[in-house]
mmCIF file of C-alpha atoms in Angstrom:
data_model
loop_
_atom_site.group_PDB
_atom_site.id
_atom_site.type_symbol
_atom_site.label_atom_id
_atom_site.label_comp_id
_atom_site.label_asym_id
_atom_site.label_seq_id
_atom_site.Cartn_x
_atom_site.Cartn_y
_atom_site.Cartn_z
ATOM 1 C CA UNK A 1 -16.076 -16.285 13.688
ATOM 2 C CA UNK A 2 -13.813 -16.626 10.281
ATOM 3 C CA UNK A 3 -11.232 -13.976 9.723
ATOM 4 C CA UNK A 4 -9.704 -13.426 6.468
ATOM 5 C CA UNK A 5 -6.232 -11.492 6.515
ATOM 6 C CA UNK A 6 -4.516 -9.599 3.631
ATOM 7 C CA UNK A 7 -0.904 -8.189 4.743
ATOM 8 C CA UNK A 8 -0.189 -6.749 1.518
ATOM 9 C CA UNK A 9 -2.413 -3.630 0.316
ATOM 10 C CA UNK A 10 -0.221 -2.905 -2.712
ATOM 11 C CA UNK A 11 2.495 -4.855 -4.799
ATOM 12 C CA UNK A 12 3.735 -4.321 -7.844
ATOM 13 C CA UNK A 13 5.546 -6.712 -10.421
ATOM 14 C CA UNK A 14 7.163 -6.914 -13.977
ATOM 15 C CA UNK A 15 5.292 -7.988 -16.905
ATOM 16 C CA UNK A 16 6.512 -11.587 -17.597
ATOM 17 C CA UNK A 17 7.877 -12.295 -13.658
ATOM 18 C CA UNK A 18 6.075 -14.112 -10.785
ATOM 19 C CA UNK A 19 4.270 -12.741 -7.804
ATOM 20 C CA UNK A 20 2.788 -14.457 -4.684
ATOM 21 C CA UNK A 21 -0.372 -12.988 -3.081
ATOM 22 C CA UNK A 22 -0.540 -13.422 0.943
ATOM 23 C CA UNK A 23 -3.729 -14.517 2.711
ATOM 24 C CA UNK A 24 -4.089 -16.070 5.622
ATOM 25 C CA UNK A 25 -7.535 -17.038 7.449
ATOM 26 C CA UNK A 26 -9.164 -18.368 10.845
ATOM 27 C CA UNK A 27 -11.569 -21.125 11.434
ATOM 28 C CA UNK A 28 -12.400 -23.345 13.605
ATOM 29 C CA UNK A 29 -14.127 -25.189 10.794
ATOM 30 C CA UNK A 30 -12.474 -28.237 9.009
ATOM 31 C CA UNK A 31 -14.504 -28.329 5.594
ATOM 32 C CA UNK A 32 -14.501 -25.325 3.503
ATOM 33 C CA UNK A 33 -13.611 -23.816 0.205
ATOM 34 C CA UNK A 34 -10.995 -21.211 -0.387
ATOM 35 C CA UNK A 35 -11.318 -18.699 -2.931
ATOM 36 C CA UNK A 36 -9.304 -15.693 -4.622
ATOM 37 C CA UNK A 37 -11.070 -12.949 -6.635
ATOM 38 C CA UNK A 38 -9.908 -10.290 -8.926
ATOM 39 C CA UNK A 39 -11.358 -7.144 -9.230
ATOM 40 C CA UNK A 40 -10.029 -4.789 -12.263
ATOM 41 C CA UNK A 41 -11.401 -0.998 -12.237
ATOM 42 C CA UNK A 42 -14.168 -2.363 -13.963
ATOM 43 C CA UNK A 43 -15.571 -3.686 -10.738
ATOM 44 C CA UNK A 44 -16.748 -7.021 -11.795
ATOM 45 C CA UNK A 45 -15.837 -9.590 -9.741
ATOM 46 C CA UNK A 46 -13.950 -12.470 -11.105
ATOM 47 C CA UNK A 47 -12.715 -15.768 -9.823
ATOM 48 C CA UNK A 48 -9.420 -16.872 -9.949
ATOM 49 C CA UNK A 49 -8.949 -20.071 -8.411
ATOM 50 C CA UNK A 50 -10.654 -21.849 -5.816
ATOM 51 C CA UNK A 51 -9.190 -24.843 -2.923
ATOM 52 C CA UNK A 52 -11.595 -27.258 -1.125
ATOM 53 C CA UNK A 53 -9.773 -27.608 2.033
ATOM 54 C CA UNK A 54 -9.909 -31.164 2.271
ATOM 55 C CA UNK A 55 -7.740 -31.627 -0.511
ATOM 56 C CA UNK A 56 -4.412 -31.780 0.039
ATOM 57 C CA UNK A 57 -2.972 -31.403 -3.648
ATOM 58 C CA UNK A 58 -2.855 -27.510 -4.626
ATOM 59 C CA UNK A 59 -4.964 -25.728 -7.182
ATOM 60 C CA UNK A 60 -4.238 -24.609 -10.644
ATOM 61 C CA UNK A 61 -5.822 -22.771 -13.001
ATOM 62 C CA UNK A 62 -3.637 -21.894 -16.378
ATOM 63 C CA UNK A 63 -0.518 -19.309 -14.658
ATOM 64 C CA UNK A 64 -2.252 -18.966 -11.546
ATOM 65 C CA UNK A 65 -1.691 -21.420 -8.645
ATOM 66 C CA UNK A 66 -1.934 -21.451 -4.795
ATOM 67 C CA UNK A 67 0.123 -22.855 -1.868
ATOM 68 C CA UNK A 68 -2.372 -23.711 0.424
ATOM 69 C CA UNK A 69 -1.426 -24.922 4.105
ATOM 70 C CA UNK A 70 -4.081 -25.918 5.823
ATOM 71 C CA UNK A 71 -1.988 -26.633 9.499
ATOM 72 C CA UNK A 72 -0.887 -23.489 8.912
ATOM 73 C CA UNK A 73 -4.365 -21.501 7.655
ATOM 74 C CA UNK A 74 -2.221 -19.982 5.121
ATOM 75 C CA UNK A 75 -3.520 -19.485 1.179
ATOM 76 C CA UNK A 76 -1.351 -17.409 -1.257
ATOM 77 C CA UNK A 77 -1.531 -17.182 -4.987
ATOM 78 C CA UNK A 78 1.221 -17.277 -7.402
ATOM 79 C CA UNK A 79 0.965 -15.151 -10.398
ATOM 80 C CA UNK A 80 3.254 -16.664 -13.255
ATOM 81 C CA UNK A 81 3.935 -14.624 -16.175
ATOM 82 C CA UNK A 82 2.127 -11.872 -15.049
ATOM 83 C CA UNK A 83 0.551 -9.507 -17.911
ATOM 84 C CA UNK A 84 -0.574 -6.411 -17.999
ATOM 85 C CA UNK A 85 -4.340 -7.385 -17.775
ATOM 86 C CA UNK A 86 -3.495 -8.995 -14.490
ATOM 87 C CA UNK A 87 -2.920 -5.609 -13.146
ATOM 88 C CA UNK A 88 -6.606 -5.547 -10.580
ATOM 89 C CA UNK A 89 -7.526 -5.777 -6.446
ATOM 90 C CA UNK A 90 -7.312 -9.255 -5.956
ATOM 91 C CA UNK A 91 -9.125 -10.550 -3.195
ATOM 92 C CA UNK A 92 -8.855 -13.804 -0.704
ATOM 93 C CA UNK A 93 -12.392 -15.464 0.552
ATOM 94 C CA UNK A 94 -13.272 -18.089 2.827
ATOM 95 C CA UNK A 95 -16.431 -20.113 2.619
ATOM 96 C CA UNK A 96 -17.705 -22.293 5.526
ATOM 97 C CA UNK A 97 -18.908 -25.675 4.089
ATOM 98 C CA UNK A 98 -22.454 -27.264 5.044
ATOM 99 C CA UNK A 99 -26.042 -25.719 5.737
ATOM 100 C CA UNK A 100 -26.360 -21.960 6.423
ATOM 101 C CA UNK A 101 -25.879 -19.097 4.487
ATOM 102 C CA UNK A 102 -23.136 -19.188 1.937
ATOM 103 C CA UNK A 103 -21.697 -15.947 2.407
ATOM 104 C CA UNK A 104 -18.048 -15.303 1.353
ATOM 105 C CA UNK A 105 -15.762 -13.690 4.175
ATOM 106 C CA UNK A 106 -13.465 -11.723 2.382
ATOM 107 C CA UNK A 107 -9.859 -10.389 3.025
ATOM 108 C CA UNK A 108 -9.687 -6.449 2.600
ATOM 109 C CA UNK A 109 -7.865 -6.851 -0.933
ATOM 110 C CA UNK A 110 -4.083 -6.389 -2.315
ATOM 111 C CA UNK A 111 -3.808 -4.421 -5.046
ATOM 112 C CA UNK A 112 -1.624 -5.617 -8.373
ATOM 113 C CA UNK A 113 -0.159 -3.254 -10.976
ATOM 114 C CA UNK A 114 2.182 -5.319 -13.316
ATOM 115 C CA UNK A 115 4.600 -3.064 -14.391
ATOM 116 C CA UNK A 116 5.518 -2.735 -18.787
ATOM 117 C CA UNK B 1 -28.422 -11.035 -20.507
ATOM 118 C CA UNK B 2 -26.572 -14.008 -19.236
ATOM 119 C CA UNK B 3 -24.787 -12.021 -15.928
ATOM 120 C CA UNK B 4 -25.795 -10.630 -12.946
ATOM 121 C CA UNK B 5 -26.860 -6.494 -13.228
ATOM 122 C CA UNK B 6 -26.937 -4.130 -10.881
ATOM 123 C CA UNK B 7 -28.554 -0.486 -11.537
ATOM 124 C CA UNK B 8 -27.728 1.964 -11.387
ATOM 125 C CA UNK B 9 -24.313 1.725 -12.011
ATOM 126 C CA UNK B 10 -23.875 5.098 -10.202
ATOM 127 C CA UNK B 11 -25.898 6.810 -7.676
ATOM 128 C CA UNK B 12 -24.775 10.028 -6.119
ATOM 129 C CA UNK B 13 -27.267 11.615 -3.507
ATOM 130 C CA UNK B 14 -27.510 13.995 -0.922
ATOM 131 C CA UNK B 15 -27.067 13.246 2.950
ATOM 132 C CA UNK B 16 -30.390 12.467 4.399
ATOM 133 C CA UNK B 17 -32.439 11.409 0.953
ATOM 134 C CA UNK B 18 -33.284 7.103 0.890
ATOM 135 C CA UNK B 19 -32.273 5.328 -2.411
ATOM 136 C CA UNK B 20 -32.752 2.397 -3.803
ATOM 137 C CA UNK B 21 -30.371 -0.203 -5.114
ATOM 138 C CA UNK B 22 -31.510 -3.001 -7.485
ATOM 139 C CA UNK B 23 -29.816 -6.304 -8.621
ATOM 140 C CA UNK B 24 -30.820 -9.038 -11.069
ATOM 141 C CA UNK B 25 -29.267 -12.301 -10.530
ATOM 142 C CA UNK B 26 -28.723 -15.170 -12.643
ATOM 143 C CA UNK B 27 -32.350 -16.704 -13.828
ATOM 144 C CA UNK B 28 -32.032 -19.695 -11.957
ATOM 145 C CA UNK B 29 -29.883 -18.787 -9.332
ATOM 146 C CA UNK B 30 -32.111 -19.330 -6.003
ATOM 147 C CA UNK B 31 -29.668 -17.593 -3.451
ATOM 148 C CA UNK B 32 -28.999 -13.974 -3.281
ATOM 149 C CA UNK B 33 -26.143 -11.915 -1.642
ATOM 150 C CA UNK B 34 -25.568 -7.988 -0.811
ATOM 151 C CA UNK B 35 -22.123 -6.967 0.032
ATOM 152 C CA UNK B 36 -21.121 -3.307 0.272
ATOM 153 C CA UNK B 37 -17.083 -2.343 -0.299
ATOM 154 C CA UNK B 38 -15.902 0.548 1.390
ATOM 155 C CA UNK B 39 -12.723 2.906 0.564
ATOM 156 C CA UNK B 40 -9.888 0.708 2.086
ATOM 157 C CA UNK B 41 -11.620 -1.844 3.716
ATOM 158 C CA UNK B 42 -12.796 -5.538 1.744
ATOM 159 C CA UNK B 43 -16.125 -6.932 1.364
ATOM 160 C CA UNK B 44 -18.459 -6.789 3.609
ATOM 161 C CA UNK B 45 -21.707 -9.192 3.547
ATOM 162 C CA UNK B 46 -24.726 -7.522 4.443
ATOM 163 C CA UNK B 47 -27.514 -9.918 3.794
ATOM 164 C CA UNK B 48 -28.715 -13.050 1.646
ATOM 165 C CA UNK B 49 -31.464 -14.774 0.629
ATOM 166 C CA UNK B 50 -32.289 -18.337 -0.305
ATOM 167 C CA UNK B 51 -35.335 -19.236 -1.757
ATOM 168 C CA UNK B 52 -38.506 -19.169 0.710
ATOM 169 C CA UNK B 53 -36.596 -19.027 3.246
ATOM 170 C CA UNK B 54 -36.369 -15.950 6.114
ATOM 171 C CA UNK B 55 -33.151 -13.970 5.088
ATOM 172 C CA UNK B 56 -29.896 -13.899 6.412
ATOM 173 C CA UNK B 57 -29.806 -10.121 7.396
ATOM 174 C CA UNK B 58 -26.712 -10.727 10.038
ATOM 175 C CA UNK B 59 -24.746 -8.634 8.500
ATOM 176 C CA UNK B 60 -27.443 -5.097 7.917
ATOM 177 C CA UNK B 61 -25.046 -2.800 9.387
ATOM 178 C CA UNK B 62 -27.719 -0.462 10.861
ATOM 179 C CA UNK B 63 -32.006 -0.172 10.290
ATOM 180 C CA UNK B 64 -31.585 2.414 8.526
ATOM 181 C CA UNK B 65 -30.591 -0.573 6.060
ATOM 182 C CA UNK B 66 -33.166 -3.423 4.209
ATOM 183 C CA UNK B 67 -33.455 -5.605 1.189
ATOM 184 C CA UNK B 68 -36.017 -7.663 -0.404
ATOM 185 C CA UNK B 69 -36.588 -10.095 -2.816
ATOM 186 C CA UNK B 70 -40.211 -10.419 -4.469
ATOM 187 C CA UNK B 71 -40.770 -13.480 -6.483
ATOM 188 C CA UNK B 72 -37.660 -14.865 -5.569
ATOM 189 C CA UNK B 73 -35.924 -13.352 -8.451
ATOM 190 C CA UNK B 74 -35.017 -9.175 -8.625
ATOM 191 C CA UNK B 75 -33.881 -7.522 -4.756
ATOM 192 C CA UNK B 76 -33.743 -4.314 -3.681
ATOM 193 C CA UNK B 77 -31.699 -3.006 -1.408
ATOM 194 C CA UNK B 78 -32.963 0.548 0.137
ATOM 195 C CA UNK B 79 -31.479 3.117 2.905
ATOM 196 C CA UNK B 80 -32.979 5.261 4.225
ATOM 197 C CA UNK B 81 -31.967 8.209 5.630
ATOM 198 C CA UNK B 82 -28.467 7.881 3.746
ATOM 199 C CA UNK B 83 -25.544 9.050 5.764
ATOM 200 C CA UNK B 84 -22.021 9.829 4.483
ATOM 201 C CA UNK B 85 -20.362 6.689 5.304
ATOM 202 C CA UNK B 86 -22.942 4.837 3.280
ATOM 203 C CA UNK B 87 -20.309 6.007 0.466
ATOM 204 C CA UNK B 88 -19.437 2.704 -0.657
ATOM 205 C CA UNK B 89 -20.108 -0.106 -3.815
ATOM 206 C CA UNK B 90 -22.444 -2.470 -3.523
ATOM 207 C CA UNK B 91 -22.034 -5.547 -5.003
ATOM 208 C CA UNK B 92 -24.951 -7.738 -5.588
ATOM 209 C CA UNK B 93 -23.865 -11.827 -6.207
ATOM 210 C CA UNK B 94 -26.236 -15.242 -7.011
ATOM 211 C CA UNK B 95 -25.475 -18.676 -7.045
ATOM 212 C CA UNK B 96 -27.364 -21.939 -7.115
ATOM 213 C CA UNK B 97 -27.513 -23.866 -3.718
ATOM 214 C CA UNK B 98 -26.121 -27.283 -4.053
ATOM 215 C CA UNK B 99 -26.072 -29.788 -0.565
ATOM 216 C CA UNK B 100 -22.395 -31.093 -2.166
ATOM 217 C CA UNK B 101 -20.034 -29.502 -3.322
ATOM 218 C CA UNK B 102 -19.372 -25.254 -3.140
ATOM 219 C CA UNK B 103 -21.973 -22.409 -4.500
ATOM 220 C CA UNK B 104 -20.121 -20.486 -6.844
ATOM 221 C CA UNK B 105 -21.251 -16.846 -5.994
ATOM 222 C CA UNK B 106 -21.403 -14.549 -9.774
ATOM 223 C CA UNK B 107 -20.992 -10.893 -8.725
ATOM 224 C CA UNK B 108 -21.923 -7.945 -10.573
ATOM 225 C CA UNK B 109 -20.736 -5.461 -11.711
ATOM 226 C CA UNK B 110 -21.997 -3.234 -8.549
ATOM 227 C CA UNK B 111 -23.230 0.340 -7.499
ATOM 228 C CA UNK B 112 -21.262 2.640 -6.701
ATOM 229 C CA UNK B 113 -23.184 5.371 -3.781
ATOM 230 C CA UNK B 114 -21.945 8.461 -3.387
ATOM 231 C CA UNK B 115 -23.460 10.376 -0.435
ATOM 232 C CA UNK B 116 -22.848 13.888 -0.132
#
């Protein structure tokens, strides 16, 4: 069964600096996707940034970047210029590629507060 | 509306009563997913549903728990019988099912259940 780990419950940064989410995961699988979330108090779920693990270069979206090592079954996210609205849970998810259900497995979440 | 909805937003009941939670997904979307997020703890998948098909319901944590989908659009997910650490949000997600490439899962914005 896939695991999904989250070391960090809480971190906190200053507006304008860069953070780096841990997550680290465990499969036996060798295609999936990768995914991070963010969750402000609103609730709504929103995606971040997603990694097909059979490609090797790393995602970007905009400030937001991972470092994914797949030997390693390591995924982080990098938060550059963090803002204020980046303040939210943010949560890592693993997705098994092929038939069957496409459920997420999801870490249990670190929270964010960027700090004015 | 263009999203996935989820009513009610809030639900607060008493210990022992059944409620019902209900989720619209994307028109369109043919797969279905329940996760519930507890104090603490990430998300947790509880069931999902793809097309025709017999659901997933691997993850129902108990029978006091059960979902359906009629007409392969709205779900319902009931408990009966509700029990304190029901207390959690349910988030209700939808995404098309693809044979390449990943299933983008679009959450809503969730219920939260209160049980006293």
């Amino acid at each position: 069964a896939q695991t999904v780990t989250q070391s960090q419950p809480e971190m906190s940064v200053q507006e304008a600096e860069t953070v780096t989410l841990s997550c680290t995961y465990d499969t036996s699988e060798n295609n999936y996707y990768l995914f991070w979330y963010k969750q402000p108090p609103s609730r709504q779920m929103i995606l971040v940034i997603r990694q097909e693990a059979y490609k090797q270069q790393n995602a970007t979206e905009n400030r937001f970047s991972v470092n994914f090592q797949k030997a390693a079954k390591s995924f982080s996210l990098k938060i550059s210029d963090s803002q204020l609205g980046d303040t939210a849970m943010y949560f890592c998810a693993f997705m098994k590629h092929g038939s069957g259900t496409y459920k997420y497995i999801f870490g249990t979440g670190t929270r964010l507060k960027v700090l004015a | 509306g263009a999203g996935v909805s989820q009513s009610p937003s809030n639900k607060v009941t008493e210990k022992g009563k059944d409620v019902e939670l209900r989720c619209d997904p994307i028109s369109g979307h043919t797969a279905l997913y329940w996760y519930r997020q507890s104090l603490g703890q990430g998300l947790e998948f509880l069931i999902y549903f793809q097309g025709n098909s017999a659901p997933d319901k691997s993850g129902l944590p108990s029978d006091r728990f059960s979902a359906e989908r009629t007409g392969g659009s709205v779900s319902t997910l009931t408990i009966q019988r509700t029990q304190q650490e029901d207390s959690a949000v349910y988030l209700c997600a939808s995404s098309l099912v693809r044979a390449s490439g990943y299933n983008e899962q679009f959450f809503g914005p969730g219920t939260r259940l209160t049980v006293l």
